[in-house]
PDB file of C-alpha atoms in Angstrom:
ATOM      1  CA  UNK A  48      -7.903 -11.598  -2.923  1.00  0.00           C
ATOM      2  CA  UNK A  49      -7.932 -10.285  -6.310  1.00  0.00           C
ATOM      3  CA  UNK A  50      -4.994  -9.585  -9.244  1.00  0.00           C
ATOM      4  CA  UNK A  51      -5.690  -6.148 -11.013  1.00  0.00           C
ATOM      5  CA  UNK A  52      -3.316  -5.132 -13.823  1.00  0.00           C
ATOM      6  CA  UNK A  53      -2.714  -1.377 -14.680  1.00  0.00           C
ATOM      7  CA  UNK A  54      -3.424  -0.814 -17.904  1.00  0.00           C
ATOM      8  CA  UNK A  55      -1.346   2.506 -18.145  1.00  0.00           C
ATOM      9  CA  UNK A  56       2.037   2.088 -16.776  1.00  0.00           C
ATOM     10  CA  UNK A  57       3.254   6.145 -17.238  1.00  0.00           C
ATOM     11  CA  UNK A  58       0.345   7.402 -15.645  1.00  0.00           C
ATOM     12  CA  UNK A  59       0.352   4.921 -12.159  1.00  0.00           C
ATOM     13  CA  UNK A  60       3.792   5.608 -11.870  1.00  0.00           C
ATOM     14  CA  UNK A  61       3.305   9.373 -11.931  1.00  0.00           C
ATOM     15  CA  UNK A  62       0.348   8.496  -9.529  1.00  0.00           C
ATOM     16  CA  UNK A  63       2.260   6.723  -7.448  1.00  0.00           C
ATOM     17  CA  UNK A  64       5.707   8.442  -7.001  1.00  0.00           C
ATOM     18  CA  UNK A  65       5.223  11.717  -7.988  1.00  0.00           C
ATOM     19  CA  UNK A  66       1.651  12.735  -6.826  1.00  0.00           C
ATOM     20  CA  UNK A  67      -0.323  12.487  -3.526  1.00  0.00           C
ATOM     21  CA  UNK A  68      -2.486   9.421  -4.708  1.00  0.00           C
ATOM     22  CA  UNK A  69      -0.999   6.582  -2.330  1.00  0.00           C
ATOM     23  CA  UNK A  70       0.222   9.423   0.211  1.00  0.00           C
ATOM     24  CA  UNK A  71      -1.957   7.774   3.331  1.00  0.00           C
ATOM     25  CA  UNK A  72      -1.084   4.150   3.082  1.00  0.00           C
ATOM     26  CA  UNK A  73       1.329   3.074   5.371  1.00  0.00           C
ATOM     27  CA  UNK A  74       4.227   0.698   3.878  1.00  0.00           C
ATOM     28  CA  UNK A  75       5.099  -2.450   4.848  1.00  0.00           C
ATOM     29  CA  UNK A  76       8.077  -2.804   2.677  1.00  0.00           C
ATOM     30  CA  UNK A  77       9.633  -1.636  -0.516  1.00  0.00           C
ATOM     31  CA  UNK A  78      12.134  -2.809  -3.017  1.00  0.00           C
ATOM     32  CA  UNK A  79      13.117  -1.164  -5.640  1.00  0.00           C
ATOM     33  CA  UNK A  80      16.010  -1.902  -8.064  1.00  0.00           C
ATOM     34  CA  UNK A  81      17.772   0.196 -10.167  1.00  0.00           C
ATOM     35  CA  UNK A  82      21.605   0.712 -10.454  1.00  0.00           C
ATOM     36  CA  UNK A  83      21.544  -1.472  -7.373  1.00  0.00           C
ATOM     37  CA  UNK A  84      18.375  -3.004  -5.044  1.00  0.00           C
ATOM     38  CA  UNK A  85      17.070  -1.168  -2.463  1.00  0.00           C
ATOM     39  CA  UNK A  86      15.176  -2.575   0.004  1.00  0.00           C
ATOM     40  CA  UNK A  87      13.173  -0.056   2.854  1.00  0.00           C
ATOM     41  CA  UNK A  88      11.590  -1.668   6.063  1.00  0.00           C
ATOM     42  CA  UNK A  89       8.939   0.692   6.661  1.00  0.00           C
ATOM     43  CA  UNK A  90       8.556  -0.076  10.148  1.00  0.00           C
ATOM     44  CA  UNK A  91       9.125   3.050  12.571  1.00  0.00           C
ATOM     45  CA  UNK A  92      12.537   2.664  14.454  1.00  0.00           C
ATOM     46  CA  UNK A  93      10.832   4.582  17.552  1.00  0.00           C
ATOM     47  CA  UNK A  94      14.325   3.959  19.102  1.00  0.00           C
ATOM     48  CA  UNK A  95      15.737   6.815  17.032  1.00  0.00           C
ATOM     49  CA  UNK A  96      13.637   9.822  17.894  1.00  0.00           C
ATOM     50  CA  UNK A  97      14.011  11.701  21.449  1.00  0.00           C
ATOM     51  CA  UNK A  98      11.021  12.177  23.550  1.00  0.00           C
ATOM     52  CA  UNK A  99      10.535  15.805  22.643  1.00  0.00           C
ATOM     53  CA  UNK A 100      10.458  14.792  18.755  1.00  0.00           C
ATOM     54  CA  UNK A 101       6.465  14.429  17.678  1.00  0.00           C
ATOM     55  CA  UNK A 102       7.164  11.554  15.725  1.00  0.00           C
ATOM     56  CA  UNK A 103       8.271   9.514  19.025  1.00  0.00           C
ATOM     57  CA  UNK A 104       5.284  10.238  20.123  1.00  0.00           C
ATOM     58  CA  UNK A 105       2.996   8.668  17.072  1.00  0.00           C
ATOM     59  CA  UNK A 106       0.913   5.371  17.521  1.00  0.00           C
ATOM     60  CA  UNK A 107       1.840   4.312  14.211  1.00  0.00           C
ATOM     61  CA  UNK A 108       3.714   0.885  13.582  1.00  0.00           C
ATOM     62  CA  UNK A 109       4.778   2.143  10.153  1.00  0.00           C
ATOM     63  CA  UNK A 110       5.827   5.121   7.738  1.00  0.00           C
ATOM     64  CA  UNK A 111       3.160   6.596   5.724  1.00  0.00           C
ATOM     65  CA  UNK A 112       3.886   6.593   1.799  1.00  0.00           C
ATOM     66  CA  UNK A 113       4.199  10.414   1.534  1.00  0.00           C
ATOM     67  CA  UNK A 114       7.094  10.615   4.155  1.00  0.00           C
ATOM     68  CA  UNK A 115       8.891   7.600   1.674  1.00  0.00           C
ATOM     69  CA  UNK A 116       7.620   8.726  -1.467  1.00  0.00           C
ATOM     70  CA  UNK A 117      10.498  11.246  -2.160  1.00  0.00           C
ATOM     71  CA  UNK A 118      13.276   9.332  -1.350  1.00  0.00           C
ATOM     72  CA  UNK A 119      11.212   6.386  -3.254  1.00  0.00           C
ATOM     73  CA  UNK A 120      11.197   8.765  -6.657  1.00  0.00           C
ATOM     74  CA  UNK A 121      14.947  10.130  -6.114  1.00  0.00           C
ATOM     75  CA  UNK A 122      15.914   6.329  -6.730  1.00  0.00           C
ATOM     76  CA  UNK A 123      14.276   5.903  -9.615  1.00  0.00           C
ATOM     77  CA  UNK A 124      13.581   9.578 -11.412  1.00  0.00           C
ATOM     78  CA  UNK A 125      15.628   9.823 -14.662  1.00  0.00           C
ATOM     79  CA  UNK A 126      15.265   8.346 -18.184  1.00  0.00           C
ATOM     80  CA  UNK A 127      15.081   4.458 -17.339  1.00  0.00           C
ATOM     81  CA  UNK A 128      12.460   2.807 -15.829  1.00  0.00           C
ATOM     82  CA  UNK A 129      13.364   0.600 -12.745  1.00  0.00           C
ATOM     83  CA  UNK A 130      14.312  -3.015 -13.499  1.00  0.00           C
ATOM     84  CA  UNK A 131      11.550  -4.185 -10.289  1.00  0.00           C
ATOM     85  CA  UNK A 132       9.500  -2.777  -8.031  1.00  0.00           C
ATOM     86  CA  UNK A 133       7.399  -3.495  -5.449  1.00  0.00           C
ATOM     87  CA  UNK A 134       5.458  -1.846  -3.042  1.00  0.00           C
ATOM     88  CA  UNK A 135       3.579  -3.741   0.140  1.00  0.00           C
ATOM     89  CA  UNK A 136       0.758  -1.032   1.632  1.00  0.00           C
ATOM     90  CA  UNK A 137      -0.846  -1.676   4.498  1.00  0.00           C
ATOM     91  CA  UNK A 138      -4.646   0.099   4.896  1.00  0.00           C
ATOM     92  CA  UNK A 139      -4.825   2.549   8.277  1.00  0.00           C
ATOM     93  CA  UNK A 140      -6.661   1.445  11.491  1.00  0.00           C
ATOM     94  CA  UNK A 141      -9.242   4.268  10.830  1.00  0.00           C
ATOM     95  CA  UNK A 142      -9.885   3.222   6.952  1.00  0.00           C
ATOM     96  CA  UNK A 143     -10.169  -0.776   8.135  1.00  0.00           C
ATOM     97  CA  UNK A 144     -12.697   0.529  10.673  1.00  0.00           C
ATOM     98  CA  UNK A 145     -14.638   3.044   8.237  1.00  0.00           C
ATOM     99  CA  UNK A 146     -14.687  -0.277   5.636  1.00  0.00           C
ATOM    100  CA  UNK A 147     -16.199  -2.786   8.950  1.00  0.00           C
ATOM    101  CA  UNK A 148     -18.432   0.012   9.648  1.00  0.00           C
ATOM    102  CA  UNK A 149     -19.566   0.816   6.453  1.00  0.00           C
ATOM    103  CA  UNK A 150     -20.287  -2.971   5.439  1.00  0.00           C
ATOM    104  CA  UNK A 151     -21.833  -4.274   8.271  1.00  0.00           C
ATOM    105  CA  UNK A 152     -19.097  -6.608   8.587  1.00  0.00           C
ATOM    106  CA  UNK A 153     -18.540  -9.101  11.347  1.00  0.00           C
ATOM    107  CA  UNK A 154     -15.503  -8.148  12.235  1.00  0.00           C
ATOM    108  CA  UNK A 155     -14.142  -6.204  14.804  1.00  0.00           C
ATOM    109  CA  UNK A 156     -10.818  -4.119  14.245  1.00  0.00           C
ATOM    110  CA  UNK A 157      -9.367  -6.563  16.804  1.00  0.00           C
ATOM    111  CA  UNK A 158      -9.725  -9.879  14.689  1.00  0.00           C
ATOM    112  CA  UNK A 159      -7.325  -7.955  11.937  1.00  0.00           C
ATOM    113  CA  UNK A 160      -3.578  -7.870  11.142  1.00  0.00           C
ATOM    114  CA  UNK A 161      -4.157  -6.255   8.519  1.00  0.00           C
ATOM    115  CA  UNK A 162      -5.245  -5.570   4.753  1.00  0.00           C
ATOM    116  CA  UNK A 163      -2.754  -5.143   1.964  1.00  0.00           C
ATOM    117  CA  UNK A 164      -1.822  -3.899  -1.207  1.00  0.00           C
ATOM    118  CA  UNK A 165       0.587  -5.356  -3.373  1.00  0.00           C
ATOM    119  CA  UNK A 166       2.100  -3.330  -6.160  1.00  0.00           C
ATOM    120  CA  UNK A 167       4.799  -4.937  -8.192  1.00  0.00           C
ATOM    121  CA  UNK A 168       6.337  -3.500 -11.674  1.00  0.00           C
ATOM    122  CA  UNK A 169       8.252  -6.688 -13.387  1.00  0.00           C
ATOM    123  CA  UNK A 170       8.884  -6.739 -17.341  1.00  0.00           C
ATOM    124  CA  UNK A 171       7.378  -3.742 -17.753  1.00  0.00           C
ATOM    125  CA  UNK A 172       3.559  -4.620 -16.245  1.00  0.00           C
ATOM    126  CA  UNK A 173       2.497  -3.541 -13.088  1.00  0.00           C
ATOM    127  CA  UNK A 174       0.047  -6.040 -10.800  1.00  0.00           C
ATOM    128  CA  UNK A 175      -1.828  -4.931  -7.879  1.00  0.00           C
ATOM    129  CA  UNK A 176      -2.520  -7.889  -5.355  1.00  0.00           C
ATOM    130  CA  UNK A 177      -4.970  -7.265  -2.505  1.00  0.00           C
ATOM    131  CA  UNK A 178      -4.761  -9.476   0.431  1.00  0.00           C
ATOM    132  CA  UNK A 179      -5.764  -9.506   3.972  1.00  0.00           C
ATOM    133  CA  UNK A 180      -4.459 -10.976   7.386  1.00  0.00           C
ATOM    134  CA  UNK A 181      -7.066 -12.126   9.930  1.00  0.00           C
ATOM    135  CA  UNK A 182      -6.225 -13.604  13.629  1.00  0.00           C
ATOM    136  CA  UNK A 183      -8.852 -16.006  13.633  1.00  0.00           C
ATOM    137  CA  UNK A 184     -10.205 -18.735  11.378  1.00  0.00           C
ATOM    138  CA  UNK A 185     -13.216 -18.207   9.116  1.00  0.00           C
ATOM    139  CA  UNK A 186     -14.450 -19.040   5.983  1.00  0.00           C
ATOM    140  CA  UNK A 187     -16.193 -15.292   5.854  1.00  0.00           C
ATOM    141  CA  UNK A 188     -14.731 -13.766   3.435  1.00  0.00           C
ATOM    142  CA  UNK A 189     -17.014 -10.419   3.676  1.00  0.00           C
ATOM    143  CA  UNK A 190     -14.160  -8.708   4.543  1.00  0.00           C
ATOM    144  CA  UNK A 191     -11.546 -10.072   2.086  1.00  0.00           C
ATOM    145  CA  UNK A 192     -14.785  -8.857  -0.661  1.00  0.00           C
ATOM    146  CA  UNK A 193     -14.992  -5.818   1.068  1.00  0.00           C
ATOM    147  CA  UNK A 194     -11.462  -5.053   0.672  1.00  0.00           C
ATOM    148  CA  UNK A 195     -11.038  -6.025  -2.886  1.00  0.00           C
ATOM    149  CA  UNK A 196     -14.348  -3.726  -3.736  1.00  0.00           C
ATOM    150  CA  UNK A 197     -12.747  -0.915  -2.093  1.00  0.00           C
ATOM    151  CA  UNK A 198      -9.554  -1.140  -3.560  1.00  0.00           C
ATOM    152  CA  UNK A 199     -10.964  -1.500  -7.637  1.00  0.00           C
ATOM    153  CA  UNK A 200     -13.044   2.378  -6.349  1.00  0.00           C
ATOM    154  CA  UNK A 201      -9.993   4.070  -5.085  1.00  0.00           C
ATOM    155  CA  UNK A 202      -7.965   2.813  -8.833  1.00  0.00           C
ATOM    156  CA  UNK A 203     -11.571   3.753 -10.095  1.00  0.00           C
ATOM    157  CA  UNK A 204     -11.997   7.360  -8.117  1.00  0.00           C
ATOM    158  CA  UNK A 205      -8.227   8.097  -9.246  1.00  0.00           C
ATOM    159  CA  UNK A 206      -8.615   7.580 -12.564  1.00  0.00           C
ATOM    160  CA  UNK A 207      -6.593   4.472 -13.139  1.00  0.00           C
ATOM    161  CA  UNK A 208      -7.221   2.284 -15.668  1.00  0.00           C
ATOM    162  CA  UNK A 209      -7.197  -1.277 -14.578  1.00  0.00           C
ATOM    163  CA  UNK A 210      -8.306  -4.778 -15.444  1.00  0.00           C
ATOM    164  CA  UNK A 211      -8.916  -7.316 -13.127  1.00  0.00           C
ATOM    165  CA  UNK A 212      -6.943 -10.942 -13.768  1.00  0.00           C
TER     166      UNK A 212
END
């Protein structure tokens, strides 16, 4: 687990809410308050959808970030910045899977709940938070390392200037 802080607040925002950067995390949660706080569970309510619609038919638990995104930015577009934020992202199956691969890892995709993101904007100072849910015990943290190296190259690959805590 590691703390990074963004060291340029306008341009992560724009990142994050107005461009595709984030757009294939799923989300966990969001809360965001303006005017009032809004909270988003972004956990698929398969109940909803009819068996003909294609997202009924989708093996994902939760909503990507670029089906919330818009509705995300409608809340808090105009000329004040929200009072809080915060954004829980959850890494895909396929990208947990390319990261065991890819780092020889001891891990198989079944010992994971999953590994996280943690974006929260307080006082004016965003934080990013990585963190990471295994179903066993172990004191390897390869993966947790793993994790926390790939999320300072994908703030590194999209230009965003950070410094870890």
């Amino acid at each position: 687990m590691i703390a990074l802080k963004i060291n340029n607040t306008k341009d992560f925002m724009t990142k994050l809410l107005v461009k595709d950067t984030f757009d294939n995390l799923y989300v966990s949660e969001a809360t965001i308050s303006t005017y009032n706080t809004f909270q988003i569970n972004g956990l698929i309510n398969k109940n909803f959808y009819t068996s003909e619609e294609p997202e009924s038919n989708d093996s994902a638990e939760y909503s990507l970030w670029k089906k919330l995104r818009p509705f995300c930015f409608e809340l808090i577009k105009g000329s004040k910045t929200p009072s809080f934020l915060k954004i829980i992202f959850l890494l895909a199956t396929k990208d947990i899977t390319t990261l065991i691969e890819t780092n020889n890892l001891g891990f198989s995709l079944d010992d994971i709940n999953g590994l996280v993101l943690n974006i929260k904007y307080a006082e004016g100072v965003i934080t990013c938070i990585t963190g990471s849910s295994i179903k066993l015990f172990t004191m390897d943290k390869s993966l947790e390392h793993a994790f926390d190296s790939y999320v300072k190259q994908f703030l590194s690959q999209n230009n965003i200037d950070f410094e870890e805590l």
